């Protein structure tokens, strides 16, 4: 975990005392590799040209391959760069050599990258992986990613992303672990242990970066980069807890978010950066801005120019400027003018040098030659873990008539372009994978020896191919249609105003249903979708998200019953888009949704999620009985009986929720407080025990004060956030 010895702290102080102001500001400057030549338009415009279709991705890549790149060697030599985004180990070593051997003080560089859900081995996107409800799994995938990247030069992950997100229109819901502060906090702690925990060798760990601090997930109307307004009590109770949990677990760095929060951009937000993070939580690491975010304070209209934005950011506690060179160009003058105290600079640089020291970069700045070799094929240990994570993330939403698992000897029509695409399985934000490692669903069924034929038929952006549809309808005893989103439809800058299944894919499903044959919809997507029509019409629905390199094998195993699905939803699914934002743990209204018109509901969509948080079926069924909640001093001892009432073995995630029934401010209707996964053989019953610590039953007031208020509480236990047993208990703290 991120902690320095006294000796290391002394070395940092000593080094700091030798630095000039320019060198100090150099450490606060993070550079991107700039594209400097080979074409006539600026790099930003090139990106826009690709995004709006003026050039294709292939053309873009061709141009890029001939472009000259500026790695800022001269600035590194002069001690004016502290970190960079590079992912080529040879290049990392080359630049590191300049920093270590040619700069005056030899301070090593940090190399950061967006390693969100795996490096070379890509695991499920976070919203999917969180649905495994398995912190130990979250930790193992993070550890593997840390080792893979560090041996390729990347020693700083811009992850985990901990944005509680409740509006599925926002494209970045894919990158984070869902809507619930408790689940996101468990995910956060496990990821920190995985990324930073194995310090037995410098090749085994990286610095984590908690992002996006804070409340980015609440951007208004789900539109990326948009404004956020919320009461402090909501901020403290729902959006800050995962960051606090990760800081307590020992996270080394934090990235501020793009959004403004109650009128102040998080990049320059003294309240969140200084008051909460650094002073109240005593966070010892450093804070980096998001890309170009200091400059964007001018567009936000809270700084007249770049220099003023730099002053505001530095004074608010922003230690590193990602990508704008504003600190590099203006901070020295601002210090000399007395606008930024020297103590602010010293504090930032001490934090940055400390993280570098903890990473072992002063003793081991280089990637060893032997570690640099890339695998020709991924080792089995890596693919096994990727498959396990993928299988555990799959959520069975509907299975009328027990269509799934598919029977032996059943002929399958596999339909939909997404089924035969090995690149779309990766999902948003993966940068270091290879197509050859990726197993498409078609390939997965082939590997599993299924009797099937593939028909392309239609895709998220494609027209229907009538001939293919006819063949698909004619061939199989069952039709498995893979439908959903392209991976570019979620992630950064990928908000959607209509979150139904895009294009003509629903039309394709209608054709299949008209045959009267059983139809399975396999969903591939980066966000909760609005599935009203599908839920009403398609008999079996399997939520498979973007599951990473082993997606095809995992999906095939679940379809064929080699693996019983056990994933649960980390985010509520609305019936229709207009219900967004929707989340199970919403504050109690004065008129809770119900049958009557004058309750909190929609005339045309009711009030309940189509599939609630925590929901997910199995190939077997579970019943709950005998819920008890006994006062055990500092905690409540909660027990419940869970029985497997079906005829296959299965794994159930038993979820513990509570409600503070009467409090001094409005509290959520339910809040997740614990969970346990249990494996049950057919007919088997287990008593499951869960602990609810009394200290966790309180809440924050607007002032930031945490209080435990005596009174009536409801304890709920069940297999999802809606269907629970309930016990009331009155407590005096
Ligand atoms: C912008 C994104 O918001 C952030 O998540 C990412 O880490 C940085 N760019 C760097 O790529």
XYZ file of C-alpha atoms and ligand atoms in Angstrom:
744
model
C 0.000 0.000 0.000
C 1.079 3.542 -0.559
C 3.254 4.425 2.414
C 6.849 5.703 2.660
C 9.513 4.771 5.186
C 11.117 7.564 7.211
C 14.264 7.090 5.189
C 12.362 7.526 1.912
C 10.607 10.609 3.260
C 13.971 12.109 4.195
C 15.338 11.417 0.702
C 12.344 13.180 -0.855
C 12.878 16.230 1.367
C 16.570 16.295 0.539
C 15.881 16.128 -3.191
C 13.238 18.828 -2.962
C 15.713 21.127 -1.251
C 18.033 20.896 -4.258
C 15.430 21.757 -6.893
C 15.043 25.026 -8.750
C 11.543 26.453 -9.244
C 11.658 25.402 -12.915
C 12.515 21.843 -11.956
C 9.739 21.767 -9.385
C 7.191 22.953 -11.905
C 8.613 20.356 -14.316
C 7.461 17.627 -11.960
C 3.965 19.131 -12.044
C 3.912 18.948 -15.841
C 2.563 15.863 -17.568
C 3.081 15.711 -21.308
C 1.280 13.767 -23.980
C 3.218 12.680 -26.992
C 2.462 15.444 -29.460
C 2.019 14.862 -33.132
C 4.112 17.437 -34.885
C 4.189 16.711 -38.547
C 3.489 14.661 -41.596
C 0.124 16.255 -42.351
C -1.389 19.677 -42.735
C -4.066 19.832 -40.058
C -3.684 19.991 -36.265
C -3.932 16.664 -34.430
C -7.215 17.627 -32.701
C -8.805 18.294 -36.070
C -7.587 14.969 -37.361
C -9.373 13.255 -34.494
C -12.506 15.228 -35.329
C -12.198 14.262 -38.990
C -12.134 10.624 -38.011
C -15.002 11.034 -35.557
C -17.295 12.773 -38.018
C -16.430 10.382 -40.828
C -14.420 12.706 -43.116
C -11.657 10.095 -42.929
C -11.905 6.425 -41.985
C -10.138 4.849 -39.022
C -7.797 3.074 -41.458
C -6.917 6.366 -43.133
C -6.351 7.919 -39.717
C -4.037 5.105 -38.694
C -2.125 5.380 -41.956
C -1.594 9.104 -41.423
C -0.536 8.482 -37.842
C 2.013 5.891 -38.839
C 3.832 8.489 -40.918
C 3.474 11.303 -38.415
C 6.417 12.719 -36.582
C 5.989 12.602 -32.842
C 7.474 14.849 -30.208
C 8.444 12.969 -27.066
C 9.714 16.168 -25.442
C 13.268 14.867 -25.071
C 14.771 18.349 -24.636
C 12.321 19.249 -21.907
C 12.943 15.936 -20.158
C 16.668 16.646 -20.280
C 16.055 20.080 -18.780
C 13.979 18.588 -15.942
C 10.762 20.159 -17.229
C 8.634 16.994 -17.525
C 7.489 14.786 -14.649
C 5.326 12.201 -16.392
C 4.133 11.087 -19.821
C 1.592 8.862 -21.482
C 3.612 6.276 -23.409
C 3.123 2.541 -23.714
C 6.113 1.294 -25.650
C 8.706 -0.235 -23.262
C 11.679 0.589 -25.508
C 10.514 4.180 -25.747
C 9.894 4.326 -21.987
C 13.467 3.200 -21.361
C 14.871 5.634 -23.906
C 13.054 8.591 -22.334
C 13.781 7.373 -18.822
C 17.492 7.254 -19.671
C 17.394 10.922 -20.616
C 15.593 11.792 -17.370
C 17.822 9.688 -15.139
C 21.203 10.169 -16.815
C 20.998 13.523 -18.550
C 18.828 15.746 -16.384
C 20.535 17.664 -13.575
C 18.925 15.770 -10.684
C 18.172 12.488 -12.449
C 14.549 12.308 -11.302
C 12.782 9.410 -13.070
C 9.610 9.819 -15.119
C 6.260 8.179 -14.446
C 4.468 6.617 -17.399
C 0.667 6.677 -17.101
C -2.012 5.010 -19.206
C -5.709 4.212 -19.229
C -5.591 0.584 -18.170
C -9.234 0.387 -17.181
C -10.145 -3.261 -17.551
C -6.929 -4.998 -18.429
C -3.735 -4.303 -20.352
C -2.908 -6.999 -22.927
C -5.379 -9.409 -21.312
C -8.670 -7.515 -21.401
C -11.291 -8.421 -18.792
C -14.980 -7.447 -18.702
C -15.793 -3.735 -18.617
C -16.222 -2.556 -15.025
C -20.026 -2.348 -15.065
C -20.040 -6.027 -16.032
C -17.296 -7.210 -13.706
C -18.947 -5.468 -10.738
C -21.950 -7.728 -11.365
C -19.851 -10.697 -10.289
C -20.136 -9.268 -6.748
C -16.739 -10.819 -6.008
C -14.024 -8.536 -4.551
C -11.464 -11.305 -4.651
C -11.981 -11.576 -8.431
C -11.734 -7.773 -8.855
C -8.409 -7.954 -7.045
C -6.993 -10.774 -9.164
C -7.829 -9.119 -12.491
C -6.269 -5.851 -11.288
C -3.108 -7.619 -10.124
C -2.698 -9.321 -13.476
C -3.178 -5.997 -15.284
C -0.593 -4.339 -13.025
C 2.029 -6.982 -13.764
C 1.361 -6.999 -17.492
C 1.645 -3.242 -17.803
C 4.536 -2.590 -15.468
C 6.715 -5.003 -17.394
C 5.897 -2.912 -20.468
C 6.874 0.375 -18.856
C 3.481 1.620 -17.649
C 3.730 2.204 -13.907
C 0.653 4.338 -13.339
C -2.913 3.252 -14.207
C -5.601 5.873 -14.683
C -7.934 3.502 -12.838
C -10.042 2.464 -11.062
C -12.892 4.612 -12.262
C -15.183 4.976 -9.233
C -17.976 7.164 -10.523
C -21.292 6.113 -9.033
C -23.460 6.349 -12.159
C -27.225 6.257 -12.291
C -28.054 7.550 -15.732
C -27.519 4.966 -18.451
C -27.547 7.624 -21.162
C -24.051 8.561 -19.980
C -21.579 6.573 -22.082
C -19.106 6.270 -19.241
C -21.374 4.030 -17.142
C -19.466 1.248 -18.912
C -16.182 2.209 -17.233
C -17.401 2.179 -13.654
C -18.835 -0.381 -11.253
C -22.442 0.789 -11.261
C -24.967 2.732 -9.243
C -24.417 1.668 -5.656
C -21.939 3.367 -3.279
C -21.345 0.197 -1.243
C -20.658 -2.066 -4.230
C -18.477 0.606 -5.861
C -16.541 0.923 -2.578
C -15.921 -2.832 -2.397
C -14.759 -2.735 -6.013
C -12.530 0.256 -5.229
C -10.774 -1.388 -2.298
C -10.213 -4.628 -4.176
C -8.756 -2.790 -7.185
C -6.325 -0.886 -4.965
C -5.170 -4.136 -3.352
C -4.775 -5.679 -6.798
C -2.919 -2.801 -8.429
C -0.747 -1.721 -5.522
C -0.685 -4.649 -3.116
C 2.076 -6.946 -4.332
C 5.249 -5.013 -3.619
C 7.463 -8.101 -3.576
C 9.107 -6.770 -6.756
C 8.849 -3.458 -8.607
C 7.519 -5.407 -11.596
C 4.386 -6.412 -9.720
C 2.664 -3.167 -8.818
C 1.651 0.204 -10.185
C 0.243 3.423 -8.774
C -3.569 3.472 -8.978
C -5.418 6.685 -9.851
C -8.928 7.133 -8.452
C -11.138 8.893 -10.926
C -13.059 10.973 -11.632
C -13.073 12.990 -8.441
C -15.931 13.745 -8.044
C -19.626 13.336 -8.955
C -18.885 13.102 -12.708
C -21.392 10.221 -12.850
C -24.166 12.657 -11.984
C -23.642 14.847 -15.067
C -26.958 16.442 -15.923
C -29.127 14.471 -18.374
C -26.401 11.886 -18.846
C -24.583 14.142 -21.320
C -20.828 13.810 -21.005
C -18.826 16.679 -19.484
C -22.074 18.292 -18.334
C -22.706 20.242 -15.143
C -23.481 18.680 -11.743
C -25.563 20.219 -8.983
C -26.255 18.312 -5.818
C -26.735 18.771 -2.105
C -23.643 18.124 -0.033
C -25.470 15.356 1.830
C -25.944 13.487 -1.469
C -22.291 14.077 -2.350
C -21.103 12.740 1.000
C -23.498 9.791 1.133
C -23.454 8.560 -2.453
C -20.553 9.928 -4.502
C -17.636 10.354 -2.080
C -17.702 6.996 -0.216
C -15.908 4.933 -2.905
C -13.098 7.507 -3.059
C -12.834 7.587 0.732
C -12.738 3.784 0.869
C -9.975 3.664 -1.756
C -7.956 6.380 0.003
C -8.220 4.404 3.239
C -7.063 1.316 1.352
C -3.906 3.237 0.390
C -4.439 4.571 -3.143
C -1.479 6.599 -4.402
C -3.080 9.106 -6.783
C -6.389 10.761 -7.713
C -7.657 12.342 -10.948
C -10.086 15.259 -10.743
C -13.161 15.170 -12.949
C -14.083 17.427 -15.859
C -17.461 18.541 -14.480
C -18.244 21.519 -12.342
C -19.805 20.706 -8.993
C -22.266 23.275 -7.742
C -20.617 25.912 -9.891
C -16.937 25.118 -9.325
C -15.050 22.873 -11.791
C -13.557 19.910 -9.920
C -10.166 20.855 -11.418
C -10.047 23.987 -9.259
C -12.345 22.896 -6.457
C -10.731 23.772 -3.152
C -13.614 22.249 -1.206
C -13.284 18.783 -2.719
C -9.504 18.759 -3.328
C -8.162 20.492 -0.260
C -10.870 20.457 2.354
C -12.192 16.926 1.842
C -9.437 14.932 0.121
C -6.200 16.331 1.459
C -7.227 17.834 4.823
C -10.124 15.786 6.090
C -9.122 12.376 4.651
C -5.388 13.097 4.932
C -4.759 11.698 1.435
C -0.968 11.502 1.144
C -0.635 10.997 -2.641
C -0.954 13.451 -5.518
C -3.826 14.752 -7.657
C -3.667 15.000 -11.458
C -6.078 16.956 -13.627
C -8.032 15.236 -16.372
C -6.701 15.802 -19.883
C -6.669 19.505 -20.801
C -8.989 20.253 -17.884
C -7.036 23.242 -16.565
C -7.449 24.980 -19.907
C -11.138 24.091 -19.925
C -11.615 26.292 -16.862
C -11.476 29.195 -19.299
C -14.366 27.633 -21.285
C -16.215 27.031 -18.015
C -15.954 30.786 -17.650
C -14.328 30.824 -14.232
C -10.873 31.958 -15.350
C -10.096 34.860 -17.668
C -7.107 33.148 -19.244
C -4.816 30.159 -18.978
C -2.545 31.756 -16.384
C -5.490 32.474 -14.111
C -6.766 28.919 -14.554
C -3.311 27.656 -13.565
C -3.297 29.803 -10.438
C -6.739 28.586 -9.403
C -5.840 24.956 -10.023
C -2.534 25.041 -8.146
C -3.992 26.864 -5.173
C -6.921 24.441 -5.015
C -4.481 21.535 -4.667
C -4.109 20.316 -8.244
C -0.607 18.824 -8.226
C -0.189 17.820 -11.886
C -1.369 19.475 -15.083
C -2.262 16.784 -17.616
C -1.549 17.909 -21.096
C -1.976 21.690 -21.297
C 1.543 22.963 -20.421
C -0.161 25.773 -18.515
C 1.877 25.082 -15.378
C 4.999 24.866 -17.481
C 4.312 28.148 -19.248
C 2.757 30.289 -16.536
C 3.210 28.965 -13.003
C 6.696 30.377 -12.459
C 5.503 33.884 -13.181
C 2.459 33.357 -10.961
C 4.723 32.317 -8.090
C 6.990 35.302 -8.685
C 3.939 37.576 -8.722
C 2.869 36.180 -5.357
C -0.307 34.601 -6.743
C 0.732 31.057 -5.845
C 2.684 30.542 -2.620
C 5.924 28.569 -2.806
C 4.484 26.263 -0.148
C 1.820 25.127 -2.645
C 4.503 24.178 -5.165
C 6.635 22.422 -2.559
C 3.677 20.443 -1.284
C 2.761 19.285 -4.792
C 6.323 18.292 -5.668
C 6.845 16.460 -2.385
C 3.710 14.425 -3.108
C 4.859 13.622 -6.659
C 8.410 12.650 -5.692
C 7.011 10.503 -2.883
C 4.909 8.442 -5.293
C 7.929 7.989 -7.572
C 9.998 6.913 -4.579
C 7.310 4.421 -3.476
C 7.143 3.007 -7.002
C 10.825 2.168 -6.699
C 11.661 4.280 -9.734
C 14.777 5.811 -8.205
C 16.352 2.351 -7.800
C 14.673 0.608 -10.779
C 13.869 3.227 -13.394
C 14.027 0.901 -16.419
C 11.995 -1.961 -17.812
C 14.390 -4.925 -17.722
C 15.177 -6.276 -21.199
C 13.966 -9.779 -20.341
C 10.607 -8.432 -19.125
C 10.121 -6.479 -22.327
C 9.477 -9.484 -24.518
C 5.807 -9.621 -25.413
C 4.005 -12.946 -25.305
C 3.360 -14.449 -28.701
C 0.129 -15.854 -27.320
C -1.430 -15.075 -23.977
C -0.415 -17.529 -21.232
C -3.149 -19.929 -20.098
C -3.181 -18.443 -16.604
C -4.220 -15.125 -18.177
C -6.893 -16.517 -20.472
C -8.281 -18.688 -17.649
C -8.712 -15.635 -15.456
C -10.242 -13.629 -18.308
C -12.717 -16.435 -19.004
C -13.594 -16.849 -15.327
C -14.251 -13.110 -14.970
C -16.302 -13.075 -18.173
C -18.415 -16.070 -17.178
C -19.117 -14.654 -13.723
C -20.183 -11.288 -15.204
C -22.930 -12.695 -17.452
C -26.458 -11.958 -16.206
C -29.465 -14.058 -17.164
C -32.349 -11.587 -17.435
C -35.104 -13.818 -18.705
C -35.495 -17.525 -19.430
C -39.116 -18.406 -20.163
C -39.769 -22.082 -20.530
C -36.175 -22.878 -19.589
C -34.929 -22.295 -23.153
C -31.446 -21.955 -21.706
C -29.211 -23.822 -21.398
C -29.416 -25.060 -24.959
C -29.900 -28.789 -25.206
C -27.352 -31.192 -26.597
C -28.153 -32.004 -30.194
C -30.087 -28.765 -30.713
C -29.147 -27.073 -33.978
C -28.387 -23.389 -33.419
C -28.807 -20.502 -35.842
C -26.305 -17.943 -34.595
C -27.294 -14.530 -35.952
C -26.097 -10.940 -35.857
C -22.908 -9.236 -36.957
C -21.781 -8.774 -33.367
C -21.517 -12.552 -32.989
C -18.730 -12.732 -35.521
C -16.689 -9.748 -34.478
C -13.674 -10.285 -32.294
C -12.910 -6.607 -31.836
C -16.273 -5.432 -30.547
C -16.046 -7.738 -27.516
C -13.348 -5.564 -25.954
C -15.421 -2.537 -24.947
C -14.445 1.045 -24.274
C -10.981 2.034 -23.070
C -8.657 -0.785 -23.826
C -5.459 0.201 -25.555
C -2.962 -2.621 -25.474
C -4.831 -5.689 -26.697
C -4.315 -7.718 -29.842
C -7.079 -8.944 -32.140
C -5.473 -12.397 -32.230
C -6.172 -12.836 -28.516
C -9.889 -12.157 -28.913
C -12.457 -14.934 -29.077
C -15.697 -13.951 -30.821
C -18.981 -15.615 -29.886
C -18.936 -17.513 -33.156
C -15.440 -18.773 -32.372
C -16.504 -19.627 -28.821
C -19.346 -21.834 -30.057
C -16.978 -23.492 -32.471
C -14.446 -24.126 -29.672
C -17.235 -25.670 -27.587
C -18.202 -28.034 -30.404
C -21.755 -26.696 -30.745
C -23.843 -27.671 -33.773
C -24.505 -24.319 -35.345
C -24.396 -22.158 -38.426
C -23.676 -18.477 -38.491
C -25.756 -15.892 -40.372
C -24.715 -12.245 -40.329
C -28.273 -10.824 -40.828
C -27.895 -7.357 -39.251
C -25.720 -5.266 -36.925
C -25.969 -2.099 -34.838
C -25.400 0.097 -37.879
C -26.242 -2.286 -40.706
C -29.289 -2.949 -42.834
C -31.075 -6.285 -42.658
C -29.767 -8.914 -45.054
C -32.998 -10.655 -46.077
C -31.368 -13.718 -47.524
C -29.412 -14.327 -44.329
C -32.468 -13.832 -42.165
C -34.391 -16.405 -44.179
C -31.586 -18.905 -43.838
C -31.279 -18.267 -40.094
C -35.022 -18.773 -39.704
C -34.902 -22.035 -41.639
C -31.796 -23.691 -40.197
C -31.843 -23.896 -36.408
C -34.046 -25.535 -33.806
C -33.267 -22.429 -31.786
C -32.145 -18.956 -32.888
C -29.467 -17.172 -30.866
C -29.372 -13.517 -31.912
C -26.447 -11.417 -30.731
C -27.640 -7.820 -30.583
C -26.546 -4.608 -28.904
C -24.087 -1.762 -29.201
C -20.763 -1.241 -30.906
C -18.050 -0.615 -28.354
C -17.750 2.953 -29.660
C -21.321 3.607 -28.462
C -20.217 3.696 -24.820
C -17.204 5.153 -23.030
C -16.040 8.762 -23.075
C -17.988 11.207 -25.252
C -20.510 8.486 -26.120
C -23.736 9.481 -24.429
C -26.953 8.328 -26.118
C -30.345 10.018 -25.861
C -32.144 6.815 -26.826
C -30.802 3.705 -25.140
C -32.870 1.096 -26.925
C -31.055 -1.501 -29.019
C -29.808 0.563 -31.967
C -30.553 0.270 -35.672
C -32.598 -2.486 -37.230
C -31.668 -5.192 -34.752
C -35.111 -5.226 -33.131
C -36.598 -5.704 -36.586
C -34.330 -8.727 -37.015
C -35.565 -10.161 -33.696
C -39.175 -9.732 -34.865
C -38.451 -11.824 -37.951
C -36.979 -14.577 -35.834
C -39.869 -14.537 -33.363
C -42.337 -14.859 -36.256
C -40.967 -18.363 -36.968
C -42.353 -19.583 -33.644
C -38.944 -21.082 -32.848
C -37.320 -20.364 -29.496
C -35.264 -17.175 -29.671
C -32.443 -16.134 -27.336
C -31.244 -12.512 -27.349
C -27.591 -12.308 -26.332
C -26.864 -8.682 -25.468
C -23.507 -7.085 -26.113
C -23.484 -3.554 -24.745
C -21.708 -0.993 -22.589
C -24.647 0.383 -20.619
C -28.039 -0.684 -19.265
C -30.431 -0.678 -22.230
C -34.143 0.146 -22.343
C -35.525 -3.309 -23.062
C -39.297 -2.929 -22.674
C -40.101 -4.500 -26.032
C -37.527 -7.275 -25.716
C -38.679 -8.149 -22.191
C -42.263 -8.409 -23.449
C -41.492 -10.393 -26.580
C -38.230 -12.326 -26.502
C -38.418 -15.459 -24.324
C -34.760 -15.587 -23.235
C -32.349 -12.683 -22.688
C -28.715 -13.045 -21.654
C -26.860 -9.849 -20.716
C -23.266 -10.329 -21.828
C -21.866 -6.753 -21.923
C -18.401 -6.324 -23.425
C -16.578 -9.142 -21.696
C -13.019 -8.843 -22.979
C -10.723 -11.262 -24.776
C -12.440 -14.465 -23.631
C -15.978 -13.296 -24.316
C -16.765 -15.950 -26.923
C -15.730 -18.904 -24.773
C -17.573 -17.532 -21.744
C -20.806 -16.895 -23.655
C -20.664 -20.333 -25.290
C -20.162 -21.997 -21.899
C -23.185 -20.257 -20.427
C -25.393 -20.852 -23.486
C -24.545 -24.539 -23.484
C -24.857 -24.992 -19.729
C -21.186 -25.760 -19.041
C -21.376 -22.799 -16.703
C -24.484 -21.759 -14.761
C -24.952 -17.962 -14.869
C -24.436 -16.189 -11.558
C -23.937 -12.498 -12.424
C -26.202 -9.782 -11.035
C -26.866 -6.283 -12.315
C -24.693 -3.518 -10.877
C -27.088 -0.996 -12.457
C -30.853 -0.799 -12.772
C -32.295 -1.265 -16.263
C -35.104 1.146 -17.176
C -38.046 -0.023 -19.273
C -37.769 3.108 -21.440
C -35.077 5.763 -21.770
C -37.252 8.494 -20.266
C -36.992 6.820 -16.852
C -33.282 7.774 -16.609
C -31.749 8.429 -14.159
C -33.080 5.373 -12.362
C -31.540 3.686 -9.320
C -32.892 1.456 -6.583
C -31.510 3.452 -3.653
C -33.338 6.692 -4.363
C -34.468 8.985 -1.545
C -37.965 8.288 -0.176
C -40.599 10.524 -1.744
C -43.718 11.762 0.011
C -45.760 9.762 -2.470
C -43.948 6.514 -3.181
C -44.764 5.074 -6.606
C -47.821 2.831 -6.555
C -51.039 2.044 -8.382
C -52.668 5.370 -7.686
C -52.206 8.205 -10.151
C -51.077 10.726 -7.547
C -47.887 8.870 -6.664
C -44.358 9.276 -7.953
C -44.676 7.481 -11.294
C -44.896 7.876 -15.068
C -48.246 7.636 -16.807
C -46.641 5.548 -19.521
C -43.924 3.614 -17.709
C -44.886 3.089 -14.080
C -42.149 3.630 -11.537
C -40.128 0.457 -11.265
C -36.976 -0.573 -13.062
C -37.542 -3.271 -15.651
C -34.638 -5.206 -14.110
C -33.535 -3.835 -10.738
C -30.077 -3.506 -9.226
C -28.815 -6.862 -7.949
C -31.076 -8.828 -10.298
C -29.962 -11.943 -12.163
C -31.426 -15.414 -12.707
C -29.755 -18.805 -12.660
C -30.489 -22.126 -14.374
C -31.785 -23.149 -10.969
C -34.020 -21.304 -8.481
C -33.433 -20.139 -4.922
C -35.836 -19.425 -2.080
C -35.198 -17.455 1.074
C -36.698 -18.021 4.528
C -36.288 -17.386 8.225
C -34.689 -13.933 8.140
C -33.403 -12.895 11.579
C -31.643 -9.678 12.582
C -30.344 -9.761 16.144
C -28.617 -7.022 18.072
C -25.061 -8.249 18.684
C -23.555 -5.211 20.400
C -21.532 -3.317 17.790
C -23.354 -4.982 14.940
C -26.507 -6.712 13.795
C -26.160 -10.438 13.220
C -28.293 -11.194 10.190
C -29.105 -14.766 9.201
C -31.279 -16.207 6.473
C -31.921 -19.626 5.008
C -31.266 -20.022 1.276
C -32.394 -23.148 -0.562
C -31.631 -24.327 -4.059
C -35.068 -25.445 -5.212
C -34.134 -26.421 -8.765
C -32.254 -29.307 -10.228
C -28.872 -27.910 -11.098
C -26.125 -26.630 -8.828
C -25.887 -22.854 -8.725
C -24.347 -19.821 -7.065
C -26.524 -17.152 -5.460
C -25.462 -13.661 -4.352
C -27.310 -13.022 -1.101
C -27.772 -9.278 -0.658
C -28.264 -7.374 2.587
C -30.013 -4.001 2.482
C -31.217 -1.613 5.167
C -33.500 1.380 5.463
C -33.295 4.073 8.098
C -37.047 4.555 8.421
C -37.117 7.836 10.308
C -34.190 10.225 10.149
C -33.477 13.935 10.304
C -32.987 14.068 6.512
C -34.646 12.020 3.772
C -32.836 8.695 3.403
C -32.849 6.106 0.582
C -35.635 3.549 0.394
C -32.963 0.844 0.605
C -29.173 0.760 0.818
C -26.904 -2.204 0.126
C -24.772 -2.984 3.188
C -23.317 -6.410 2.482
C -23.441 -9.498 0.282
C -22.243 -13.084 0.251
C -21.997 -15.594 -2.568
C -23.129 -19.123 -1.774
C -22.846 -22.290 -3.844
C -25.732 -24.698 -3.463
C -26.240 -28.200 -4.800
C -29.738 -29.100 -6.002
C -32.057 -29.277 -2.985
C -29.375 -27.980 -0.639
C -30.164 -25.394 2.039
C -27.613 -23.187 3.803
C -27.902 -20.734 6.663
C -26.171 -17.564 5.476
C -24.808 -15.115 8.054
C -24.118 -11.478 7.284
C -22.901 -8.738 9.604
C -24.195 -5.194 9.562
C -21.865 -3.002 11.607
C -23.787 -0.360 13.495
C -21.182 2.253 12.652
C -22.167 1.807 8.980
C -25.848 2.512 9.624
C -25.501 6.274 9.794
C -25.325 9.005 7.182
C -23.706 12.338 6.426
C -25.490 15.604 6.889
C -24.989 18.579 4.605
C -22.220 19.807 6.895
C -20.222 16.634 6.282
C -20.866 15.435 9.803
C -21.528 11.674 10.078
C -24.386 10.787 12.428
C -26.022 7.641 13.777
C -29.619 8.336 14.680
C -31.635 6.108 17.006
C -34.916 4.710 15.792
C -36.584 2.181 13.548
C -34.588 0.347 10.858
C -35.644 -2.198 8.277
C -33.282 -4.989 7.351
C -33.842 -6.641 3.977
C -32.238 -9.742 2.508
C -32.848 -11.169 -0.940
C -31.490 -12.149 -4.320
C -31.974 -8.652 -5.755
C -32.813 -5.158 -4.507
C -36.550 -5.613 -5.049
C -37.510 -9.093 -3.890
C -36.428 -9.305 -0.277
C -37.523 -10.605 3.105
C -37.767 -7.855 5.711
C -37.327 -7.519 9.488
C -37.784 -4.383 11.568
C -35.532 -3.505 14.454
C -35.372 -0.475 16.745
C -31.889 0.652 17.668
C -30.323 2.996 20.166
C -26.708 3.740 19.282
C -9.843 11.737 -20.356
C -10.632 10.804 -19.491
O -11.712 11.486 -18.890
C -9.825 10.131 -18.404
O -10.616 9.111 -17.840
C -8.534 9.599 -18.944
O -7.819 8.953 -17.919
C -7.725 10.742 -19.529
N -8.474 11.367 -20.617
C -6.368 10.274 -20.049
O -6.516 9.475 -21.153
